[in-house]
PDB file of N, CA and C in Angstrom:
ATOM      1  N   THR A1152     127.320 129.526 109.955  1.00 63.00           N
ATOM      2  CA  THR A1152     127.404 128.253 110.649  1.00 63.00           C
ATOM      3  C   THR A1152     126.001 127.774 111.022  1.00 63.00           C
ATOM      4  N   PRO A1153     125.755 126.485 110.850  1.00 68.00           N
ATOM      5  CA  PRO A1153     124.423 125.971 111.178  1.00 68.00           C
ATOM      6  C   PRO A1153     124.185 125.979 112.684  1.00 68.00           C
ATOM      7  N   GLN A1154     122.948 126.244 113.057  1.00 66.00           N
ATOM      8  CA  GLN A1154     122.558 126.258 114.467  1.00 66.00           C
ATOM      9  C   GLN A1154     122.326 124.827 114.939  1.00 66.00           C
ATOM     10  N   PRO A1155     122.739 124.496 116.171  1.00 68.00           N
ATOM     11  CA  PRO A1155     122.469 123.155 116.686  1.00 68.00           C
ATOM     12  C   PRO A1155     120.959 122.989 116.891  1.00 68.00           C
ATOM     13  N   GLU A1156     120.489 121.783 116.672  1.00 68.00           N
ATOM     14  CA  GLU A1156     119.062 121.506 116.830  1.00 68.00           C
ATOM     15  C   GLU A1156     118.712 121.489 118.316  1.00 68.00           C
ATOM     16  N   ARG A1157     117.601 122.201 118.657  1.00 63.00           N
ATOM     17  CA  ARG A1157     117.166 122.232 120.050  1.00 63.00           C
ATOM     18  C   ARG A1157     116.156 121.122 120.284  1.00 63.00           C
ATOM     19  N   ILE A1158     116.318 120.433 121.395  1.00 61.00           N
ATOM     20  CA  ILE A1158     115.363 119.399 121.776  1.00 61.00           C
ATOM     21  C   ILE A1158     114.694 119.875 123.054  1.00 61.00           C
ATOM     22  N   LEU A1159     113.376 119.875 123.025  1.00 55.00           N
ATOM     23  CA  LEU A1159     112.609 120.349 124.161  1.00 55.00           C
ATOM     24  C   LEU A1159     111.671 119.243 124.612  1.00 55.00           C
ATOM     25  N   LYS A1160     111.776 118.860 125.869  1.00 54.00           N
ATOM     26  CA  LYS A1160     110.870 117.855 126.424  1.00 54.00           C
ATOM     27  C   LYS A1160     109.872 118.584 127.305  1.00 54.00           C
ATOM     28  N   VAL A1161     108.599 118.283 127.088  1.00 50.00           N
ATOM     29  CA  VAL A1161     107.547 118.937 127.845  1.00 50.00           C
ATOM     30  C   VAL A1161     106.686 117.886 128.505  1.00 50.00           C
ATOM     31  N   ARG A1162     106.411 118.084 129.772  1.00 52.00           N
ATOM     32  CA  ARG A1162     105.510 117.188 130.490  1.00 52.00           C
ATOM     33  C   ARG A1162     104.261 117.974 130.844  1.00 52.00           C
ATOM     34  N   ILE A1163     103.119 117.436 130.494  1.00 52.00           N
ATOM     35  CA  ILE A1163     101.863 118.096 130.805  1.00 52.00           C
ATOM     36  C   ILE A1163     101.173 117.299 131.897  1.00 52.00           C
ATOM     37  N   ASP A1164     100.938 117.939 133.016  1.00 54.00           N
ATOM     38  CA  ASP A1164     100.254 117.304 134.127  1.00 54.00           C
ATOM     39  C   ASP A1164      98.867 117.915 134.223  1.00 54.00           C
ATOM     40  N   LYS A1165      97.882 117.176 133.793  1.00 53.00           N
ATOM     41  CA  LYS A1165      96.502 117.671 133.748  1.00 53.00           C
ATOM     42  C   LYS A1165      95.940 117.933 135.144  1.00 53.00           C
ATOM     43  N   ASN A1166      96.555 117.380 136.194  1.00 56.00           N
ATOM     44  CA  ASN A1166      96.039 117.551 137.549  1.00 56.00           C
ATOM     45  C   ASN A1166      96.498 118.850 138.202  1.00 56.00           C
ATOM     46  N   VAL A1167      97.447 119.536 137.594  1.00 54.00           N
ATOM     47  CA  VAL A1167      97.957 120.781 138.157  1.00 54.00           C
ATOM     48  C   VAL A1167      97.015 121.910 137.788  1.00 54.00           C
ATOM     49  N   LYS A1168      96.630 122.694 138.783  1.00 60.00           N
ATOM     50  CA  LYS A1168      95.744 123.823 138.531  1.00 60.00           C
ATOM     51  C   LYS A1168      96.559 124.999 138.021  1.00 60.00           C
ATOM     52  N   ARG A1169      96.028 125.656 136.991  1.00 61.00           N
ATOM     53  CA  ARG A1169      96.675 126.868 136.492  1.00 61.00           C
ATOM     54  C   ARG A1169      96.223 128.042 137.327  1.00 61.00           C
ATOM     55  N   ARG A1170      97.055 129.039 137.390  1.00 61.00           N
ATOM     56  CA  ARG A1170      96.663 130.270 138.071  1.00 61.00           C
ATOM     57  C   ARG A1170      95.462 130.860 137.360  1.00 61.00           C
ATOM     58  N   PRO A1171      94.548 131.438 138.090  1.00 62.00           N
ATOM     59  CA  PRO A1171      93.449 132.116 137.399  1.00 62.00           C
ATOM     60  C   PRO A1171      93.993 133.344 136.680  1.00 62.00           C
ATOM     61  N   PRO A1172      93.341 133.764 135.595  1.00 61.00           N
ATOM     62  CA  PRO A1172      93.829 134.953 134.910  1.00 61.00           C
ATOM     63  C   PRO A1172      93.760 136.171 135.826  1.00 61.00           C
ATOM     64  N   PRO A1173      94.695 137.093 135.679  1.00 64.00           N
ATOM     65  CA  PRO A1173      94.697 138.274 136.554  1.00 64.00           C
ATOM     66  C   PRO A1173      93.497 139.172 136.252  1.00 64.00           C
ATOM     67  N   SER A1174      93.105 139.924 137.242  1.00 68.00           N
ATOM     68  CA  SER A1174      92.032 140.892 137.029  1.00 68.00           C
ATOM     69  C   SER A1174      92.627 142.125 136.336  1.00 68.00           C
ATOM     70  N   ARG A1175      91.762 142.894 135.741  1.00 65.00           N
ATOM     71  CA  ARG A1175      92.197 144.068 134.993  1.00 65.00           C
ATOM     72  C   ARG A1175      92.598 145.193 135.930  1.00 65.00           C
ATOM     73  N   GLU A1176      93.729 145.814 135.622  1.00 66.00           N
ATOM     74  CA  GLU A1176      94.150 146.994 136.368  1.00 66.00           C
ATOM     75  C   GLU A1176      93.411 148.192 135.792  1.00 66.00           C
ATOM     76  N   ALA A1177      93.104 149.156 136.628  1.00 67.00           N
ATOM     77  CA  ALA A1177      92.318 150.320 136.217  1.00 67.00           C
ATOM     78  C   ALA A1177      92.893 150.988 134.976  1.00 67.00           C
ATOM     79  N   ASN A1178      92.045 151.222 134.001  1.00 77.00           N
ATOM     80  CA  ASN A1178      92.371 151.935 132.755  1.00 77.00           C
ATOM     81  C   ASN A1178      93.436 151.267 131.889  1.00 77.00           C
ATOM     82  N   SER A1179      93.812 150.050 132.194  1.00 84.00           N
ATOM     83  CA  SER A1179      94.826 149.365 131.395  1.00 84.00           C
ATOM     84  C   SER A1179      94.213 148.856 130.090  1.00 84.00           C
ATOM     85  N   LEU A1180      94.904 149.097 128.985  1.00 91.00           N
ATOM     86  CA  LEU A1180      94.493 148.588 127.680  1.00 91.00           C
ATOM     87  C   LEU A1180      95.536 147.607 127.141  1.00 91.00           C
ATOM     88  N   THR A1181      96.285 146.976 128.054  1.00 93.00           N
ATOM     89  CA  THR A1181      97.357 146.057 127.670  1.00 93.00           C
ATOM     90  C   THR A1181      96.974 144.618 128.009  1.00 93.00           C
ATOM     91  N   VAL A1182      97.245 143.715 127.056  1.00 94.00           N
ATOM     92  CA  VAL A1182      97.011 142.291 127.286  1.00 94.00           C
ATOM     93  C   VAL A1182      98.334 141.537 127.211  1.00 94.00           C
ATOM     94  N   TYR A1183      98.346 140.402 127.887  1.00 94.00           N
ATOM     95  CA  TYR A1183      99.440 139.448 127.802  1.00 94.00           C
ATOM     96  C   TYR A1183      98.979 138.384 126.814  1.00 94.00           C
ATOM     97  N   ALA A1184      99.801 138.076 125.837  1.00 95.00           N
ATOM     98  CA  ALA A1184      99.510 136.999 124.886  1.00 95.00           C
ATOM     99  C   ALA A1184     100.615 135.958 125.036  1.00 95.00           C
ATOM    100  N   GLY A1185     100.244 134.776 125.477  1.00 94.00           N
ATOM    101  CA  GLY A1185     101.224 133.730 125.728  1.00 94.00           C
ATOM    102  C   GLY A1185     100.902 132.446 124.990  1.00 94.00           C
ATOM    103  N   ASN A1186     101.841 131.518 125.046  1.00 94.00           N
ATOM    104  CA  ASN A1186     101.789 130.242 124.359  1.00 94.00           C
ATOM    105  C   ASN A1186     101.745 130.433 122.841  1.00 94.00           C
ATOM    106  N   LEU A1187     102.375 131.502 122.396  1.00 95.00           N
ATOM    107  CA  LEU A1187     102.475 131.768 120.961  1.00 95.00           C
ATOM    108  C   LEU A1187     103.539 130.854 120.356  1.00 95.00           C
ATOM    109  N   PRO A1188     103.390 130.464 119.092  1.00 95.00           N
ATOM    110  CA  PRO A1188     104.430 129.664 118.441  1.00 95.00           C
ATOM    111  C   PRO A1188     105.773 130.414 118.462  1.00 95.00           C
ATOM    112  N   PHE A1189     106.838 129.704 118.733  1.00 94.00           N
ATOM    113  CA  PHE A1189     108.154 130.335 118.855  1.00 94.00           C
ATOM    114  C   PHE A1189     108.654 130.927 117.544  1.00 94.00           C
ATOM    115  N   ASN A1190     108.109 130.479 116.421  1.00 94.00           N
ATOM    116  CA  ASN A1190     108.557 131.023 115.135  1.00 94.00           C
ATOM    117  C   ASN A1190     107.646 132.147 114.644  1.00 94.00           C
ATOM    118  N   MET A1191     106.747 132.628 115.470  1.00 94.00           N
ATOM    119  CA  MET A1191     105.814 133.684 115.076  1.00 94.00           C
ATOM    120  C   MET A1191     106.524 135.041 115.174  1.00 94.00           C
ATOM    121  N   SER A1192     106.447 135.814 114.102  1.00 95.00           N
ATOM    122  CA  SER A1192     107.095 137.122 114.070  1.00 95.00           C
ATOM    123  C   SER A1192     106.182 138.191 114.661  1.00 95.00           C
ATOM    124  N   LYS A1193     106.766 139.327 114.953  1.00 95.00           N
ATOM    125  CA  LYS A1193     106.005 140.468 115.458  1.00 95.00           C
ATOM    126  C   LYS A1193     104.933 140.878 114.442  1.00 95.00           C
ATOM    127  N   GLU A1194     105.275 140.825 113.175  1.00 95.00           N
ATOM    128  CA  GLU A1194     104.332 141.185 112.115  1.00 95.00           C
ATOM    129  C   GLU A1194     103.168 140.194 112.056  1.00 95.00           C
ATOM    130  N   GLN A1195     103.442 138.912 112.274  1.00 95.00           N
ATOM    131  CA  GLN A1195     102.378 137.905 112.275  1.00 95.00           C
ATOM    132  C   GLN A1195     101.446 138.087 113.473  1.00 95.00           C
ATOM    133  N   ILE A1196     102.007 138.474 114.606  1.00 95.00           N
ATOM    134  CA  ILE A1196     101.184 138.745 115.790  1.00 95.00           C
ATOM    135  C   ILE A1196     100.288 139.947 115.524  1.00 95.00           C
ATOM    136  N   ARG A1197     100.854 140.993 114.945  1.00 96.00           N
ATOM    137  CA  ARG A1197     100.067 142.184 114.596  1.00 96.00           C
ATOM    138  C   ARG A1197      98.941 141.804 113.632  1.00 96.00           C
ATOM    139  N   HIS A1198      99.253 140.993 112.633  1.00 95.00           N
ATOM    140  CA  HIS A1198      98.241 140.563 111.663  1.00 95.00           C
ATOM    141  C   HIS A1198      97.133 139.762 112.354  1.00 95.00           C
ATOM    142  N   LEU A1199      97.503 138.856 113.238  1.00 94.00           N
ATOM    143  CA  LEU A1199      96.520 138.048 113.961  1.00 94.00           C
ATOM    144  C   LEU A1199      95.544 138.939 114.722  1.00 94.00           C
ATOM    145  N   PHE A1200      96.076 139.887 115.489  1.00 95.00           N
ATOM    146  CA  PHE A1200      95.217 140.732 116.311  1.00 95.00           C
ATOM    147  C   PHE A1200      94.409 141.727 115.479  1.00 95.00           C
ATOM    148  N   GLU A1201      95.037 142.334 114.479  1.00 94.00           N
ATOM    149  CA  GLU A1201      94.325 143.355 113.707  1.00 94.00           C
ATOM    150  C   GLU A1201      93.368 142.765 112.682  1.00 94.00           C
ATOM    151  N   SER A1202      93.794 141.743 111.966  1.00 92.00           N
ATOM    152  CA  SER A1202      92.968 141.199 110.892  1.00 92.00           C
ATOM    153  C   SER A1202      91.957 140.168 111.369  1.00 92.00           C
ATOM    154  N   GLN A1203      92.384 139.274 112.234  1.00 91.00           N
ATOM    155  CA  GLN A1203      91.496 138.186 112.633  1.00 91.00           C
ATOM    156  C   GLN A1203      90.667 138.510 113.874  1.00 91.00           C
ATOM    157  N   LEU A1204      91.213 139.302 114.797  1.00 92.00           N
ATOM    158  CA  LEU A1204      90.471 139.639 116.011  1.00 92.00           C
ATOM    159  C   LEU A1204      89.861 141.033 115.942  1.00 92.00           C
ATOM    160  N   ASN A1205      90.183 141.762 114.876  1.00 93.00           N
ATOM    161  CA  ASN A1205      89.669 143.122 114.675  1.00 93.00           C
ATOM    162  C   ASN A1205      90.003 144.033 115.858  1.00 93.00           C
ATOM    163  N   ALA A1206      91.224 143.934 116.357  1.00 94.00           N
ATOM    164  CA  ALA A1206      91.691 144.751 117.470  1.00 94.00           C
ATOM    165  C   ALA A1206      92.744 145.732 116.968  1.00 94.00           C
ATOM    166  N   SER A1207      92.628 146.980 117.376  1.00 95.00           N
ATOM    167  CA  SER A1207      93.589 148.018 116.957  1.00 95.00           C
ATOM    168  C   SER A1207      94.736 148.089 117.962  1.00 95.00           C
ATOM    169  N   ILE A1208      95.962 148.036 117.443  1.00 95.00           N
ATOM    170  CA  ILE A1208      97.157 147.953 118.281  1.00 95.00           C
ATOM    171  C   ILE A1208      97.915 149.277 118.307  1.00 95.00           C
ATOM    172  N   VAL A1209      98.361 149.666 119.526  1.00 95.00           N
ATOM    173  CA  VAL A1209      99.252 150.809 119.697  1.00 95.00           C
ATOM    174  C   VAL A1209     100.692 150.322 119.602  1.00 95.00           C
ATOM    175  N   SER A1210     101.014 149.269 120.374  1.00 95.00           N
ATOM    176  CA  SER A1210     102.385 148.751 120.370  1.00 95.00           C
ATOM    177  C   SER A1210     102.406 147.295 120.817  1.00 95.00           C
ATOM    178  N   ILE A1211     103.501 146.615 120.446  1.00 96.00           N
ATOM    179  CA  ILE A1211     103.729 145.224 120.856  1.00 96.00           C
ATOM    180  C   ILE A1211     105.099 145.156 121.508  1.00 96.00           C
ATOM    181  N   ARG A1212     105.158 144.600 122.719  1.00 94.00           N
ATOM    182  CA  ARG A1212     106.440 144.313 123.366  1.00 94.00           C
ATOM    183  C   ARG A1212     106.702 142.831 123.144  1.00 94.00           C
ATOM    184  N   TYR A1213     107.588 142.539 122.228  1.00 93.00           N
ATOM    185  CA  TYR A1213     107.910 141.198 121.732  1.00 93.00           C
ATOM    186  C   TYR A1213     109.102 140.702 122.535  1.00 93.00           C
ATOM    187  N   HIS A1214     108.915 139.720 123.384  1.00 94.00           N
ATOM    188  CA  HIS A1214     109.962 139.296 124.314  1.00 94.00           C
ATOM    189  C   HIS A1214     110.866 138.223 123.697  1.00 94.00           C
ATOM    190  N   THR A1215     112.165 138.512 123.678  1.00 94.00           N
ATOM    191  CA  THR A1215     113.155 137.593 123.121  1.00 94.00           C
ATOM    192  C   THR A1215     114.181 137.211 124.183  1.00 94.00           C
ATOM    193  N   ASP A1216     114.850 136.101 123.949  1.00 92.00           N
ATOM    194  CA  ASP A1216     115.906 135.639 124.837  1.00 92.00           C
ATOM    195  C   ASP A1216     117.106 136.570 124.731  1.00 92.00           C
ATOM    196  N   ALA A1217     117.662 136.956 125.864  1.00 91.00           N
ATOM    197  CA  ALA A1217     118.777 137.903 125.877  1.00 91.00           C
ATOM    198  C   ALA A1217     120.021 137.359 125.181  1.00 91.00           C
ATOM    199  N   ASN A1218     120.250 136.051 125.262  1.00 91.00           N
ATOM    200  CA  ASN A1218     121.456 135.472 124.673  1.00 91.00           C
ATOM    201  C   ASN A1218     121.280 135.109 123.206  1.00 91.00           C
ATOM    202  N   SER A1219     120.200 134.406 122.894  1.00 92.00           N
ATOM    203  CA  SER A1219     120.031 133.912 121.524  1.00 92.00           C
ATOM    204  C   SER A1219     119.253 134.863 120.630  1.00 92.00           C
ATOM    205  N   GLY A1220     118.459 135.757 121.226  1.00 91.00           N
ATOM    206  CA  GLY A1220     117.628 136.655 120.438  1.00 91.00           C
ATOM    207  C   GLY A1220     116.354 136.003 119.912  1.00 91.00           C
ATOM    208  N   GLU A1221     116.117 134.739 120.289  1.00 94.00           N
ATOM    209  CA  GLU A1221     114.933 134.025 119.813  1.00 94.00           C
ATOM    210  C   GLU A1221     113.699 134.431 120.605  1.00 94.00           C
ATOM    211  N   PHE A1222     112.561 134.425 119.927  1.00 95.00           N
ATOM    212  CA  PHE A1222     111.286 134.763 120.542  1.00 95.00           C
ATOM    213  C   PHE A1222     110.969 133.772 121.658  1.00 95.00           C
ATOM    214  N   ARG A1223     110.476 134.291 122.779  1.00 95.00           N
ATOM    215  CA  ARG A1223     110.198 133.456 123.954  1.00 95.00           C
ATOM    216  C   ARG A1223     108.764 132.941 123.997  1.00 95.00           C
ATOM    217  N   GLY A1224     107.929 133.304 123.027  1.00 95.00           N
ATOM    218  CA  GLY A1224     106.580 132.752 122.958  1.00 95.00           C
ATOM    219  C   GLY A1224     105.519 133.576 123.659  1.00 95.00           C
ATOM    220  N   PHE A1225     105.872 134.794 124.076  1.00 95.00           N
ATOM    221  CA  PHE A1225     104.866 135.661 124.679  1.00 95.00           C
ATOM    222  C   PHE A1225     105.184 137.115 124.387  1.00 95.00           C
ATOM    223  N   CYS A1226     104.147 137.937 124.502  1.00 96.00           N
ATOM    224  CA  CYS A1226     104.332 139.372 124.295  1.00 96.00           C
ATOM    225  C   CYS A1226     103.252 140.126 125.063  1.00 96.00           C
ATOM    226  N   HIS A1227     103.434 141.433 125.160  1.00 95.00           N
ATOM    227  CA  HIS A1227     102.435 142.321 125.736  1.00 95.00           C
ATOM    228  C   HIS A1227     101.983 143.251 124.622  1.00 95.00           C
ATOM    229  N   ILE A1228     100.681 143.409 124.501  1.00 95.00           N
ATOM    230  CA  ILE A1228     100.116 144.185 123.407  1.00 95.00           C
ATOM    231  C   ILE A1228      99.251 145.294 123.981  1.00 95.00           C
ATOM    232  N   GLU A1229      99.600 146.538 123.653  1.00 94.00           N
ATOM    233  CA  GLU A1229      98.792 147.679 124.070  1.00 94.00           C
ATOM    234  C   GLU A1229      97.792 147.974 122.963  1.00 94.00           C
ATOM    235  N   LEU A1230      96.522 148.049 123.326  1.00 95.00           N
ATOM    236  CA  LEU A1230      95.451 148.256 122.362  1.00 95.00           C
ATOM    237  C   LEU A1230      94.931 149.688 122.447  1.00 95.00           C
ATOM    238  N   THR A1231      94.252 150.123 121.388  1.00 94.00           N
ATOM    239  CA  THR A1231      93.836 151.520 121.312  1.00 94.00           C
ATOM    240  C   THR A1231      92.587 151.854 122.099  1.00 94.00           C
ATOM    241  N   ASP A1232      91.684 150.880 122.267  1.00 94.00           N
ATOM    242  CA  ASP A1232      90.412 151.211 122.903  1.00 94.00           C
ATOM    243  C   ASP A1232      89.817 150.004 123.621  1.00 94.00           C
ATOM    244  N   GLU A1233      88.754 150.275 124.356  1.00 92.00           N
ATOM    245  CA  GLU A1233      88.075 149.258 125.157  1.00 92.00           C
ATOM    246  C   GLU A1233      87.526 148.111 124.313  1.00 92.00           C
ATOM    247  N   SER A1234      86.947 148.426 123.156  1.00 95.00           N
ATOM    248  CA  SER A1234      86.359 147.356 122.331  1.00 95.00           C
ATOM    249  C   SER A1234      87.448 146.425 121.791  1.00 95.00           C
ATOM    250  N   SER A1235      88.610 146.962 121.437  1.00 95.00           N
ATOM    251  CA  SER A1235      89.730 146.116 121.000  1.00 95.00           C
ATOM    252  C   SER A1235      90.199 145.219 122.139  1.00 95.00           C
ATOM    253  N   LEU A1236      90.252 145.782 123.344  1.00 93.00           N
ATOM    254  CA  LEU A1236      90.657 145.016 124.519  1.00 93.00           C
ATOM    255  C   LEU A1236      89.689 143.860 124.755  1.00 93.00           C
ATOM    256  N   GLN A1237      88.394 144.118 124.691  1.00 93.00           N
ATOM    257  CA  GLN A1237      87.401 143.071 124.935  1.00 93.00           C
ATOM    258  C   GLN A1237      87.478 141.962 123.883  1.00 93.00           C
ATOM    259  N   ARG A1238      87.650 142.338 122.612  1.00 94.00           N
ATOM    260  CA  ARG A1238      87.768 141.326 121.554  1.00 94.00           C
ATOM    261  C   ARG A1238      89.004 140.456 121.760  1.00 94.00           C
ATOM    262  N   ALA A1239      90.108 141.069 122.171  1.00 94.00           N
ATOM    263  CA  ALA A1239      91.342 140.314 122.395  1.00 94.00           C
ATOM    264  C   ALA A1239      91.174 139.334 123.557  1.00 94.00           C
ATOM    265  N   VAL A1240      90.639 139.794 124.675  1.00 93.00           N
ATOM    266  CA  VAL A1240      90.485 138.936 125.855  1.00 93.00           C
ATOM    267  C   VAL A1240      89.488 137.808 125.567  1.00 93.00           C
ATOM    268  N   GLN A1241      88.457 138.078 124.795  1.00 93.00           N
ATOM    269  CA  GLN A1241      87.480 137.050 124.452  1.00 93.00           C
ATOM    270  C   GLN A1241      88.089 135.962 123.555  1.00 93.00           C
ATOM    271  N   ALA A1242      89.201 136.269 122.907  1.00 93.00           N
ATOM    272  CA  ALA A1242      89.856 135.294 122.031  1.00 93.00           C
ATOM    273  C   ALA A1242      90.763 134.331 122.800  1.00 93.00           C
ATOM    274  N   ASP A1243      90.823 134.472 124.121  1.00 92.00           N
ATOM    275  CA  ASP A1243      91.634 133.567 124.944  1.00 92.00           C
ATOM    276  C   ASP A1243      91.267 132.122 124.611  1.00 92.00           C
ATOM    277  N   GLY A1244      92.281 131.303 124.350  1.00 90.00           N
ATOM    278  CA  GLY A1244      92.055 129.889 124.069  1.00 90.00           C
ATOM    279  C   GLY A1244      91.990 129.527 122.595  1.00 90.00           C
ATOM    280  N   ILE A1245      92.045 130.529 121.691  1.00 91.00           N
ATOM    281  CA  ILE A1245      92.009 130.193 120.262  1.00 91.00           C
ATOM    282  C   ILE A1245      93.292 129.436 119.897  1.00 91.00           C
ATOM    283  N   ALA A1246      93.198 128.603 118.884  1.00 91.00           N
ATOM    284  CA  ALA A1246      94.353 127.820 118.444  1.00 91.00           C
ATOM    285  C   ALA A1246      95.046 128.512 117.280  1.00 91.00           C
ATOM    286  N   VAL A1247      96.356 128.627 117.383  1.00 91.00           N
ATOM    287  CA  VAL A1247      97.183 129.177 116.308  1.00 91.00           C
ATOM    288  C   VAL A1247      98.345 128.215 116.106  1.00 91.00           C
ATOM    289  N   HIS A1248      98.434 127.657 114.910  1.00 89.00           N
ATOM    290  CA  HIS A1248      99.484 126.685 114.577  1.00 89.00           C
ATOM    291  C   HIS A1248      99.542 125.558 115.607  1.00 89.00           C
ATOM    292  N   GLY A1249      98.363 125.091 116.020  1.00 88.00           N
ATOM    293  CA  GLY A1249      98.290 123.968 116.943  1.00 88.00           C
ATOM    294  C   GLY A1249      98.529 124.304 118.400  1.00 88.00           C
ATOM    295  N   ARG A1250      98.652 125.569 118.731  1.00 91.00           N
ATOM    296  CA  ARG A1250      98.887 125.975 120.123  1.00 91.00           C
ATOM    297  C   ARG A1250      97.700 126.787 120.620  1.00 91.00           C
ATOM    298  N   GLN A1251      97.262 126.499 121.825  1.00 92.00           N
ATOM    299  CA  GLN A1251      96.139 127.215 122.419  1.00 92.00           C
ATOM    300  C   GLN A1251      96.673 128.474 123.096  1.00 92.00           C
ATOM    301  N   LEU A1252      96.309 129.647 122.556  1.00 93.00           N
ATOM    302  CA  LEU A1252      96.827 130.904 123.075  1.00 93.00           C
ATOM    303  C   LEU A1252      96.208 131.260 124.415  1.00 93.00           C
ATOM    304  N   ARG A1253      96.983 131.952 125.208  1.00 92.00           N
ATOM    305  CA  ARG A1253      96.496 132.489 126.476  1.00 92.00           C
ATOM    306  C   ARG A1253      96.544 134.004 126.347  1.00 92.00           C
ATOM    307  N   ILE A1254      95.371 134.620 126.361  1.00 93.00           N
ATOM    308  CA  ILE A1254      95.276 136.074 126.245  1.00 93.00           C
ATOM    309  C   ILE A1254      94.525 136.582 127.464  1.00 93.00           C
ATOM    310  N   THR A1255      95.230 137.354 128.301  1.00 92.00           N
ATOM    311  CA  THR A1255      94.655 137.856 129.547  1.00 92.00           C
ATOM    312  C   THR A1255      95.029 139.315 129.742  1.00 92.00           C
ATOM    313  N   HIS A1256      94.381 139.930 130.706  1.00 90.00           N
ATOM    314  CA  HIS A1256      94.775 141.292 131.082  1.00 90.00           C
ATOM    315  C   HIS A1256      96.209 141.245 131.589  1.00 90.00           C
ATOM    316  N   SER A1257      96.976 142.256 131.283  1.00 87.00           N
ATOM    317  CA  SER A1257      98.381 142.284 131.665  1.00 87.00           C
ATOM    318  C   SER A1257      98.558 142.811 133.082  1.00 87.00           C
ATOM    319  N   THR A1258      99.509 142.221 133.784  1.00 73.00           N
ATOM    320  CA  THR A1258      99.906 142.726 135.096  1.00 73.00           C
ATOM    321  C   THR A1258     101.366 143.150 135.030  1.00 73.00           C
ATOM    322  N   THR A1259     101.760 143.739 133.921  1.00 59.00           N
ATOM    323  CA  THR A1259     103.134 144.160 133.698  1.00 59.00           C
ATOM    324  C   THR A1259     103.621 145.046 134.833  1.00 59.00           C
ATOM    325  N   GLY A1260     104.833 144.786 135.252  1.00 50.00           N
ATOM    326  CA  GLY A1260     105.439 145.621 136.278  1.00 50.00           C
ATOM    327  C   GLY A1260     105.202 145.103 137.687  1.00 50.00           C
ATOM    328  N   LYS A1261     104.375 144.090 137.838  1.00 47.00           N
ATOM    329  CA  LYS A1261     104.112 143.515 139.150  1.00 47.00           C
ATOM    330  C   LYS A1261     104.538 142.069 139.155  1.00 47.00           C
ATOM    331  N   LYS A1262     105.201 141.649 140.210  1.00 46.00           N
ATOM    332  CA  LYS A1262     105.544 140.239 140.354  1.00 46.00           C
ATOM    333  C   LYS A1262     104.372 139.558 141.030  1.00 46.00           C
ATOM    334  N   ARG A1263     103.890 138.502 140.389  1.00 45.00           N
ATOM    335  CA  ARG A1263     102.766 137.765 140.955  1.00 45.00           C
ATOM    336  C   ARG A1263     103.301 136.688 141.874  1.00 45.00           C
ATOM    337  N   SER A1264     102.589 136.433 142.950  1.00 47.00           N
ATOM    338  CA  SER A1264     103.016 135.384 143.857  1.00 47.00           C
ATOM    339  C   SER A1264     102.761 134.017 143.224  1.00 47.00           C
ATOM    340  N   LYS A1265     103.583 133.058 143.568  1.00 48.00           N
ATOM    341  CA  LYS A1265     103.407 131.694 143.049  1.00 48.00           C
ATOM    342  C   LYS A1265     102.298 131.032 143.840  1.00 48.00           C
ATOM    343  N   MET A1266     101.656 130.059 143.171  1.00 45.00           N
ATOM    344  CA  MET A1266     100.540 129.352 143.825  1.00 45.00           C
ATOM    345  C   MET A1266     101.001 128.517 144.981  1.00 45.00           C
TER     346      MET A1266
END
């Protein structure tokens, strides 16, 4: 059966301040990668980080919607070493398929307060 077409309306308010990126937790080699294209596969994310950013990956936590199973546009990536971590974080803001990626140190497991 064909899937119904999804319509998404987005409003961008340039006057709203974004949260500053989180600081690095001690010994953490995990980054948050957000604003990824929704049709990007786990394999494409691995290729982006390993081939284009020259970062070695241990694992990727690819977040999907519980009901539909569709990719939610973000993931957490555990890297093998400090140099891979630095290359990944320095790539914050690169454009992939017309979307500006957000790559920051991960604060997985902690709820951040709202601004």
